Amino acid sequence: MLQFDILVIGGGPGGYSLAINAAKHGLKAAVFEKEHVGGTCLNVGCIPTKALIQTADVYHKVKDAARFAVTGVEADKIAVDMAALQARKKAVVKTLVNGVKGLLRGNKVTVVEGMASFADTHTLSVDGRSITGANIIIATGSSVFMPPFIALEGENHLLTSTEALDLDQVPASVTVIGGGVIGVEFAYLLNRLGSKVTVLELMDHILPMVDIEVSRLAEKRMTKDGILFRLGAKVSRVKDDTVYYEFGGQNCQVKSDMVLMAVGRVPNTQGLNAKGIGIEFDRKAIRTDAHMRTNIPHIYAIGDVNGKVMLAHTASHEGMVAVADICGQGEEMRYDRIPSCVYLEPEIACIGLTEAQAREKYGDGLKIGRFNMAANGKSLIAGDTDGLFKVIVAADTGEILGAHLYGQHVTDMIGEISAAMAAEGTAEELIHA
Ligand code: FAD
Ligand code: NAD
């Protein structure tokens, strides 16, 4: 007799939302969590970063008040109280984590504290206890990738995103290794708080998953705001307070108070004994099909651990697909319509194919709508006219293939395009809505 219908390893946005959803379907569920309920997203990811960015943006707006005809603000006296900022961030995180704990309790999900590993394909071990389940969901998330090809020597202030969230003072200078989403959001945050920021990125553009036209505009804007980007820079070594890199055939170096390592994240599978029970991998990630099944049919892998799209809402939705499969409802995960946002000013929000990807697939059979935000009323009123709206449509059917927005509040707008794409609406239908 198995004890639970579903055992979930990991209490992040993938795991906790799946367990609550399973309970709502009448299934008896348990979540195993080794560190903190809420996972990366609530504790050391999405939520704390955006709480810090909120303050950086308020600070910037207040300093800029005179531009909006507000008098009496002495810009040189405005400052951020880092201790109060950390306290506010912690309070936001605590409220959300307690909310999740309450939801788990309210839905009668059992929470087991500790590190879980597979004893066999229906049994998990935690601190010497064995717990059995009909289905097992691996939702163990990801951790910071520390690249073996970058040597770390001497005494240095090397941070990952986790430590960078806890700074009690703003460093005078920071070097960010990696111009992906994490590197760019932290570069933006620290620049706004007053650090001198240098970003070293291997590729010839920042934000690898964003349409190149938008990524170039964002880079141009952040350069204007004072961030130094070195694109095509290959970092080889961090020694003491100096980062060594190759740039344009030259050996270069940059000194700074702190260094942030942000060259990606890797799925968490160590200590799980997943390979031991026969689960197959795709490199470091657990292999899954469109129903989120692994090669063992009653074992699923959702969220960052399957290495597909490392976003919180993707993890939650993959959990919905897995529960549907367990309940015999046969839903499939669609990876071509996942919105993703970068929280800068102006913001970036995108969904679907980039122009380069669409050209590769559809050749000339595209219509591309572009609108420059310099001509947009609300942007003028908001005092920030940098930006572009770009919508990519199949010329023959009118199907929306991708949308790439760069402008004020676009992270609040992408949902409309996302809903239209999910409903397989055409650009014409969206215009009429
Ligand atoms: P996680 O949230 O990582 O949760 C996994 C949980 O499993 C952890 O709590 C871990 O302790 C636990 N665990 C692991 N192994 C075991 C084990 N063997 N036994 C028991 N427990 C275990 N995404 C967005 O969509 N928007 C954002 O703005 C955003 N910002 C981010 C900012 C930063 C700095 C970072 C690092 C990430 C950000 N992300 C963002 C990504 C987002 O945090 C992840 O995609 C999301 O947390 C993945 O959810 P998950 O449930 O798969 O894993
Ligand atoms: P990433 O893969 O997005 O970016 C890593 C960057 O580092 C790449 O641009 C890569 O070219 C560069 N790089 C690799 N090796 C390098 C080297 N030797 N020298 C210089 N640059 C090098 O990874 P990330 O930024 O760490 O983010 C991890 C995940 O977290 C992302 O996949 C993202 O989905 C998620 N995330 C999302 C948000 C959001 O949605 N707003 C925010 C933060 C994180």
Short mmCIF file of C-alpha atoms and ligand atoms in Angstrom, two decimals, residues 45-46 49-50 142 145 147 149-150 176-185 200-203 205-209 233-236 261-265 304 309-313 340-343, ligand 2:
data_model
loop_
_atom_site.label_atom_id
_atom_site.label_comp_id
_atom_site.label_asym_id
_atom_site.label_seq_id
_atom_site.Cartn_x
_atom_site.Cartn_y
_atom_site.Cartn_z
CA GLY A 45 15.53 34.87 -7.03
CA CYS A 46 12.62 36.72 -8.65
CA THR A 49 15.70 41.00 -6.92
CA LYS A 50 12.55 42.84 -7.87
CA SER A 142 18.84 24.86 -10.16
CA PHE A 145 26.98 27.60 -12.31
CA PRO A 147 32.52 27.68 -14.47
CA PHE A 149 37.19 27.50 -17.05
CA ILE A 150 37.42 30.65 -14.90
CA VAL A 176 29.75 41.41 -13.63
CA ILE A 177 30.84 38.27 -15.49
CA GLY A 178 27.99 37.33 -17.87
CA GLY A 179 25.50 39.59 -19.62
CA GLY A 180 22.48 37.26 -19.35
CA VAL A 181 19.31 38.18 -17.41
CA ILE A 182 20.90 37.84 -13.98
CA GLY A 183 24.02 39.81 -14.93
CA VAL A 184 22.04 42.58 -16.61
CA GLU A 185 19.37 42.96 -13.88
CA LEU A 200 31.96 41.30 -19.39
CA GLU A 201 29.97 39.20 -21.87
CA LEU A 202 31.33 36.45 -24.10
CA MET A 203 28.86 36.93 -26.98
CA HIS A 205 25.31 41.02 -27.50
CA ILE A 206 23.73 40.94 -24.05
CA LEU A 207 20.55 39.04 -23.06
CA PRO A 208 20.96 35.98 -25.32
CA MET A 209 17.24 35.06 -25.45
CA ALA A 233 35.08 39.42 -23.67
CA LYS A 234 36.34 36.00 -22.59
CA VAL A 235 37.04 35.88 -18.86
CA SER A 236 39.74 33.43 -17.80
CA MET A 261 29.60 35.59 -11.32
CA ALA A 262 26.51 35.26 -13.55
CA VAL A 263 27.26 32.82 -16.36
CA GLY A 264 24.22 30.60 -15.94
CA ARG A 265 22.58 28.04 -13.67
CA ASP A 304 14.62 24.36 -13.74
CA VAL A 309 13.17 27.18 -19.75
CA MET A 310 14.35 28.43 -16.36
CA LEU A 311 11.45 30.71 -15.39
CA ALA A 312 9.13 30.56 -12.38
CA HIS A 313 5.86 30.62 -14.35
CA SER A 340 9.59 36.41 -20.36
CA CYS A 341 10.47 39.75 -18.84
CA VAL A 342 13.59 41.68 -17.87
CA TYR A 343 13.06 44.25 -15.14
P1 NAD B 2 22.13 33.09 -18.88
O1 NAD B 2 22.41 31.80 -19.49
O2 NAD B 2 20.89 33.82 -19.20
O3 NAD B 2 23.33 34.10 -19.20
C1 NAD B 2 24.68 33.79 -18.95
C2 NAD B 2 25.56 34.70 -19.82
O4 NAD B 2 26.92 34.50 -19.49
C3 NAD B 2 25.41 34.40 -21.32
O5 NAD B 2 25.09 35.59 -22.00
C4 NAD B 2 26.79 33.86 -21.71
O6 NAD B 2 27.17 34.19 -23.02
C5 NAD B 2 27.70 34.53 -20.67
N1 NAD B 2 28.99 33.84 -20.44
C6 NAD B 2 29.21 32.50 -20.38
N2 NAD B 2 30.52 32.26 -20.16
C7 NAD B 2 31.15 33.47 -20.07
C8 NAD B 2 32.51 33.90 -19.86
N3 NAD B 2 33.52 33.02 -19.67
N4 NAD B 2 32.79 35.22 -19.86
C9 NAD B 2 31.79 36.13 -20.04
N5 NAD B 2 30.49 35.77 -20.25
C10 NAD B 2 30.16 34.48 -20.26
O7 NAD B 2 22.25 32.83 -17.29
P2 NAD B 2 21.91 33.75 -16.05
O8 NAD B 2 21.92 35.20 -16.41
O9 NAD B 2 22.83 33.27 -14.98
O10 NAD B 2 20.42 33.36 -15.69
C11 NAD B 2 20.04 31.98 -15.41
C12 NAD B 2 18.55 31.79 -15.60
O11 NAD B 2 17.81 32.49 -14.61
C13 NAD B 2 18.08 32.30 -16.94
O12 NAD B 2 17.92 31.19 -17.79
C14 NAD B 2 16.77 32.97 -16.68
O13 NAD B 2 15.74 32.24 -17.27
C15 NAD B 2 16.59 32.95 -15.16
N6 NAD B 2 16.33 34.35 -14.72
C16 NAD B 2 15.22 35.00 -15.18
C17 NAD B 2 14.98 36.32 -14.81
C18 NAD B 2 13.77 37.01 -15.33
O14 NAD B 2 12.89 36.34 -15.85
N7 NAD B 2 13.64 38.33 -15.20
C19 NAD B 2 15.86 36.98 -13.99
C20 NAD B 2 16.99 36.31 -13.55
C21 NAD B 2 17.20 34.98 -13.91
#
